[in-house]
Amino acid sequence: MRAITDEPMAKATRLVLGFLPQDRQPKPEEVQNAVNAIFGMLAAQGEALDRDQLAKEIEAMTAVFQERSMALVDSKGHEPWLPEAKNDRAWDFWERYRRYLEDVVKLPPWVVRRLDQSSDEVLSQLEDPRRPGPWRRQGLVIGQVQSGKTGQYIGLAAKAVDAGYRFIVVLAGIHNDLRSQTQLRIDEGLLGFDTQHQNRSNEAGRSRAIGAGAMPLAKKLDIASPTSSAEKGDFGLATAKAINFPLGSFPVVLVVKKHYKILEYLRNWVIDVHGTEGTNGDRVVKDLPLFVIDDEADNASINTVRDPEADPTKTNAAIRKLIKSFDKAAYVGYTATPFANIYIDPNVDNEANGEDLFPYSFIRSLPSPSNYLGPERVFGLQADDEDEQDVEPLPLVRHVDDASTWLPTNHKPGDSPGDRLPQSLREAIFSFVLACAARRARGQTKVHNSMLVHVTRFTAVQTLVRDQVDDHLRLIVDMIRDRYGKGPELRAELRTLWERDCVSTTDRFPADEAQRLTWEQVSEQLLPALRKIQVKTVNGTSKDALDYYENRRNGLSVIAIGGQKLSRGLTLDGLTVSYYLRVSKTYDTLLQMGRWFGYRPGYEDVCRLYTTSALEDAYVEVTAATDELRREVEEMSALSLTPKDFGLKVRASSLGLTVTAANKMRQSTKILLSYSGEGPETVIFKLADRTVENNFRALETLVRRLDEISEPETEDSGGKVKWGGVPPEVVSEFIASYETDRMAQRVRPRLIAKYVEQCAKVGELGHWTVCLVGSTTSKISRDIAGHTVGLVKRQALNEAYRSEGRYTIRRVLSPPDELIDLDAGQEAAAREAARRAAEKADRASAPKTPAGPHIRRQRRTEQGLLLIYPIRLPEAAEGEVTTPLVGFQVSFPHSEYQSKTEYIANTVWLQEDIYTIDEEDEA
């Protein structure tokens, strides 16, 4: 949210918020009544206020909402403690941090209350630090990329030190700048002092209070940090020798890189200072409760050694040894992409290194606030039931189709980009200049503005790209200063882009979310905006640094060119324009590269993502897959299942095929595949004539066979045609003959067909219902093996589908169709499960149509459903092939013989994926 620097306005805002209901979202009329009351009171006291501005600030803050978090929990060995502890301990660190979030960061009250609630829920699953040892708890918190996970775990750390945890270790990524960035956030939110100038809050003669510690009347709380926010402020031998305070009497917080050497230094130091002889001869730290927070827990923490019982990878081993060295320990991983963590073997307990990091105690999913600009809002999401609204993508994506001649996708480390920047990159730079100018015109002058250019993983190529972009930017500055030569021509070009792209995009945002500007207002700010922009590379060898903190008073404007450093964890403050051409074969890497996700208050409309249509298609699929994972957590939480149950489900699921790098999967080169309880559906269609004709012939062959086996049930003319009692081999033969697009990562027809065959061998999936789903309102019908069916419409996500050769949609399934073969008892049970899940998630009402997982949970093991949709393309040009596309969805019941129905996919199959770069190994 925007900081409110005007003191009378800040005072009025606090008073109005205190006037509103605290246990729910306030109604619009309650907001207006509170604004009127406070405005009248302050006006009577002589305070000069703009009532409309006050109302707008309050409406923006109270419009933001956030659902409750959901969790899978295993309480084995756990003793409940938090309710009692609420009354017998002072919660000073938390209260100070909460006040900081409300009064300084200006988070909406509802979001702060949810953070309070979710951090309590995580803390309650840890052990009471006062409980006699030994004990250990391990959990995982799933957020979204750039959604505020750091703020959440700072709140959790504040409560942990209040509760009595005295040794907090935050594992903050694998690069110095990310560690430094995280330390700074912890300095501001938890410590309250600048660690570059002091190590302990009550050091004599020193007081460099910042953040929560610098607030008026803020409590000065005793806490220390041997690490600092300096670039080289990590823990090391010199740090250990310089520490002159005891451990145990007050909280000590360390923010360290995930590097085995650093972790070894840390472990050796704490054992030397506080260790005692253990039962097996090892030195153990007793009665000093350890709390490890592992940020980006799927990166570097995972043991990638093929045999889980063998010696693990060094960083994984170092984390495990650190935890094993304490008799009281808690570990919580935070990530937006939890797939690799779920692949950890929960049963590994190496004698030398201790248990692996599987989150056996709990897995909690944090929903994002409604003002979060996440994958769903950027790429869209089809609702899973008819009551939910589809999330339509915001008009922020622009396609790049001219970059391959400048920098081919498969370029090498020694290659040089072409001499001339592609037109799409030049336009992206113009968009960034316009975004900076527009923000200045809106009064957002002393703010950070960032542009991301992510086109190569090679540092040498990044340097060349930086030079080209810097030269181009300097040319723009020189031209715009020239009032008579090239200047007017350049301004005209910028004006054309503003009127063609920016004005039309802003018009699609609600009036209260985006301030409309004239070209004259923007034009006045072009030169001041341009003068501030710097071009920097951000990689392992670069001396450049994104000094947001040092430039916090006036704001930093930067075009950042990089690779992996910009792919994970590092926040680009004020990011507006992204130019992104990198490919990856896994869901988690694609999501982590999405630095454009986050919060953009007051400037969402000027944000842009320049990328290829193929990458946009991939993100659409990633968005659906990760939404499915979160729904799976929700469903399994409603059933009170444990993290181990969830791990088994995901590790064997079709979701596991491309979610993370093969070396992070416990099975390594072998993937155990099951479609148990899943509903794979086609959303990407290859448009080659041969493929379209092949799939339609396969459909006609299937329909003729079905007519021979079973009497069809036909609804209204052109509508559904349904066959019951269909044997599994008929279904598997149709699916095996279906041809899909290589981009369709989730739907692999041969594997689905093989799964059906494997199930049939153990007595499952023996009785199928097949339904050909037509539209009774369609103006175009088609004869399909003697049945006249109305072709259904499914809108394309990619407008240029003809030139791209593939047709991409969000969903082929119409959610109520998945109910068609359930009996009354099954349907009632599915509705009840959906109601319980909605109640647990704190939603107002249950959906009319239960979500797919609830429906599939009620299916009998022999009861499969195949839904087939003949889809018409938008009006075909004269002479074009008009054969309909054939889409399908399969609704699978849960298998009782999971281990006997697994199908093994090898690395040769995996390498068929279009994405072939392993991101973890880059510089």
mmCIF file with all atom_site columns, C-alpha atoms in Angstrom, residues 237-304:
data_model
loop_
_atom_site.group_PDB
_atom_site.id
_atom_site.type_symbol
_atom_site.label_atom_id
_atom_site.label_alt_id
_atom_site.label_comp_id
_atom_site.label_asym_id
_atom_site.label_entity_id
_atom_site.label_seq_id
_atom_site.pdbx_PDB_ins_code
_atom_site.Cartn_x
_atom_site.Cartn_y
_atom_site.Cartn_z
_atom_site.occupancy
_atom_site.B_iso_or_equiv
_atom_site.pdbx_formal_charge
_atom_site.auth_seq_id
_atom_site.auth_comp_id
_atom_site.auth_asym_id
_atom_site.auth_atom_id
_atom_site.pdbx_PDB_model_num
ATOM 1  C CA . LEU A 1 237 ? 34.976 -17.174 11.406 1.00 0.00 ? 237 LEU A CA 1
ATOM 2  C CA . ALA A 1 238 ? 35.645 -13.471 11.961 1.00 0.00 ? 238 ALA A CA 1
ATOM 3  C CA . THR A 1 239 ? 32.022 -12.923 12.979 1.00 0.00 ? 239 THR A CA 1
ATOM 4  C CA . ALA A 1 240 ? 32.195 -15.778 15.478 1.00 0.00 ? 240 ALA A CA 1
ATOM 5  C CA . LYS A 1 241 ? 35.346 -14.357 17.109 1.00 0.00 ? 241 LYS A CA 1
ATOM 6  C CA . ALA A 1 242 ? 33.797 -10.885 17.428 1.00 0.00 ? 242 ALA A CA 1
ATOM 7  C CA . ILE A 1 243 ? 30.626 -12.004 19.258 1.00 0.00 ? 243 ILE A CA 1
ATOM 8  C CA . ASN A 1 244 ? 30.785 -10.802 22.866 1.00 0.00 ? 244 ASN A CA 1
ATOM 9  C CA . PHE A 1 245 ? 27.333 -11.615 24.195 1.00 0.00 ? 245 PHE A CA 1
ATOM 10 C CA . PRO A 1 246 ? 25.999 -14.784 25.832 1.00 0.00 ? 246 PRO A CA 1
ATOM 11 C CA . LEU A 1 247 ? 23.440 -17.166 24.330 1.00 0.00 ? 247 LEU A CA 1
ATOM 12 C CA . GLY A 1 248 ? 20.173 -18.047 25.984 1.00 0.00 ? 248 GLY A CA 1
ATOM 13 C CA . SER A 1 249 ? 19.267 -14.988 28.051 1.00 0.00 ? 249 SER A CA 1
ATOM 14 C CA . PHE A 1 250 ? 17.821 -13.020 25.107 1.00 0.00 ? 250 PHE A CA 1
ATOM 15 C CA . PRO A 1 251 ? 16.950 -13.862 21.483 1.00 0.00 ? 251 PRO A CA 1
ATOM 16 C CA . VAL A 1 252 ? 19.717 -14.048 18.881 1.00 0.00 ? 252 VAL A CA 1
ATOM 17 C CA . VAL A 1 253 ? 18.793 -13.899 15.180 1.00 0.00 ? 253 VAL A CA 1
ATOM 18 C CA . LEU A 1 254 ? 21.096 -14.842 12.303 1.00 0.00 ? 254 LEU A CA 1
ATOM 19 C CA . VAL A 1 255 ? 20.388 -14.418 8.593  1.00 0.00 ? 255 VAL A CA 1
ATOM 20 C CA . VAL A 1 256 ? 22.730 -16.656 6.603  1.00 0.00 ? 256 VAL A CA 1
ATOM 21 C CA . LYS A 1 257 ? 23.179 -17.892 3.044  1.00 0.00 ? 257 LYS A CA 1
ATOM 22 C CA . LYS A 1 258 ? 22.379 -21.502 2.267  1.00 0.00 ? 258 LYS A CA 1
ATOM 23 C CA . HIS A 1 259 ? 25.982 -22.563 1.854  1.00 0.00 ? 259 HIS A CA 1
ATOM 24 C CA . TYR A 1 260 ? 27.422 -25.550 3.625  1.00 0.00 ? 260 TYR A CA 1
ATOM 25 C CA . LYS A 1 261 ? 30.577 -23.706 4.764  1.00 0.00 ? 261 LYS A CA 1
ATOM 26 C CA . ILE A 1 262 ? 28.581 -20.916 6.402  1.00 0.00 ? 262 ILE A CA 1
ATOM 27 C CA . LEU A 1 263 ? 26.324 -23.455 8.108  1.00 0.00 ? 263 LEU A CA 1
ATOM 28 C CA . GLU A 1 264 ? 29.340 -25.436 9.317  1.00 0.00 ? 264 GLU A CA 1
ATOM 29 C CA . TYR A 1 265 ? 30.902 -22.272 10.812 1.00 0.00 ? 265 TYR A CA 1
ATOM 30 C CA . LEU A 1 266 ? 27.610 -21.519 12.539 1.00 0.00 ? 266 LEU A CA 1
ATOM 31 C CA . ARG A 1 267 ? 27.164 -25.031 13.900 1.00 0.00 ? 267 ARG A CA 1
ATOM 32 C CA . ASN A 1 268 ? 30.740 -25.285 15.152 1.00 0.00 ? 268 ASN A CA 1
ATOM 33 C CA . TRP A 1 269 ? 30.500 -21.899 16.871 1.00 0.00 ? 269 TRP A CA 1
ATOM 34 C CA . VAL A 1 270 ? 27.245 -22.594 18.706 1.00 0.00 ? 270 VAL A CA 1
ATOM 35 C CA . ILE A 1 271 ? 28.456 -26.060 19.769 1.00 0.00 ? 271 ILE A CA 1
ATOM 36 C CA . ASP A 1 272 ? 31.719 -24.585 21.077 1.00 0.00 ? 272 ASP A CA 1
ATOM 37 C CA . VAL A 1 273 ? 29.878 -21.892 23.010 1.00 0.00 ? 273 VAL A CA 1
ATOM 38 C CA . HIS A 1 274 ? 26.869 -23.817 24.264 1.00 0.00 ? 274 HIS A CA 1
ATOM 39 C CA . GLY A 1 275 ? 27.342 -27.522 23.507 1.00 0.00 ? 275 GLY A CA 1
ATOM 40 C CA . THR A 1 276 ? 27.495 -30.365 26.027 1.00 0.00 ? 276 THR A CA 1
ATOM 41 C CA . GLU A 1 277 ? 28.384 -34.035 25.697 1.00 0.00 ? 277 GLU A CA 1
ATOM 42 C CA . GLY A 1 278 ? 25.526 -36.064 24.175 1.00 0.00 ? 278 GLY A CA 1
ATOM 43 C CA . THR A 1 279 ? 24.606 -39.716 24.782 1.00 0.00 ? 279 THR A CA 1
ATOM 44 C CA . ASN A 1 280 ? 26.434 -40.961 21.658 1.00 0.00 ? 280 ASN A CA 1
ATOM 45 C CA . GLY A 1 281 ? 29.561 -38.846 22.119 1.00 0.00 ? 281 GLY A CA 1
ATOM 46 C CA . ASP A 1 282 ? 28.413 -35.941 19.921 1.00 0.00 ? 282 ASP A CA 1
ATOM 47 C CA . ARG A 1 283 ? 28.212 -32.456 21.392 1.00 0.00 ? 283 ARG A CA 1
ATOM 48 C CA . VAL A 1 284 ? 24.595 -31.272 21.667 1.00 0.00 ? 284 VAL A CA 1
ATOM 49 C CA . VAL A 1 285 ? 23.126 -27.859 22.450 1.00 0.00 ? 285 VAL A CA 1
ATOM 50 C CA . LYS A 1 286 ? 20.614 -28.351 25.263 1.00 0.00 ? 286 LYS A CA 1
ATOM 51 C CA . ASP A 1 287 ? 17.929 -26.003 26.556 1.00 0.00 ? 287 ASP A CA 1
ATOM 52 C CA . LEU A 1 288 ? 18.517 -23.413 23.809 1.00 0.00 ? 288 LEU A CA 1
ATOM 53 C CA . PRO A 1 289 ? 15.462 -23.835 21.549 1.00 0.00 ? 289 PRO A CA 1
ATOM 54 C CA . LEU A 1 290 ? 16.407 -23.511 17.867 1.00 0.00 ? 290 LEU A CA 1
ATOM 55 C CA . PHE A 1 291 ? 14.031 -22.193 15.241 1.00 0.00 ? 291 PHE A CA 1
ATOM 56 C CA . VAL A 1 292 ? 15.129 -22.461 11.587 1.00 0.00 ? 292 VAL A CA 1
ATOM 57 C CA . ILE A 1 293 ? 13.212 -20.517 8.939  1.00 0.00 ? 293 ILE A CA 1
ATOM 58 C CA . ASP A 1 294 ? 14.170 -21.762 5.462  1.00 0.00 ? 294 ASP A CA 1
ATOM 59 C CA . ASP A 1 295 ? 13.277 -19.163 2.838  1.00 0.00 ? 295 ASP A CA 1
ATOM 60 C CA . GLU A 1 296 ? 12.893 -20.551 -0.717 1.00 0.00 ? 296 GLU A CA 1
ATOM 61 C CA . ALA A 1 297 ? 12.964 -23.996 0.892  1.00 0.00 ? 297 ALA A CA 1
ATOM 62 C CA . ASP A 1 298 ? 12.870 -25.833 -2.437 1.00 0.00 ? 298 ASP A CA 1
ATOM 63 C CA . ASN A 1 299 ? 16.150 -24.213 -3.536 1.00 0.00 ? 299 ASN A CA 1
ATOM 64 C CA . ALA A 1 300 ? 19.527 -25.616 -2.359 1.00 0.00 ? 300 ALA A CA 1
ATOM 65 C CA . SER A 1 301 ? 17.953 -27.279 0.718  1.00 0.00 ? 301 SER A CA 1
ATOM 66 C CA . ILE A 1 302 ? 16.883 -30.383 -1.210 1.00 0.00 ? 302 ILE A CA 1
ATOM 67 C CA . ASN A 1 303 ? 19.007 -33.531 -1.185 1.00 0.00 ? 303 ASN A CA 1
ATOM 68 C CA . THR A 1 304 ? 19.551 -34.310 -4.875 1.00 0.00 ? 304 THR A CA 1
#
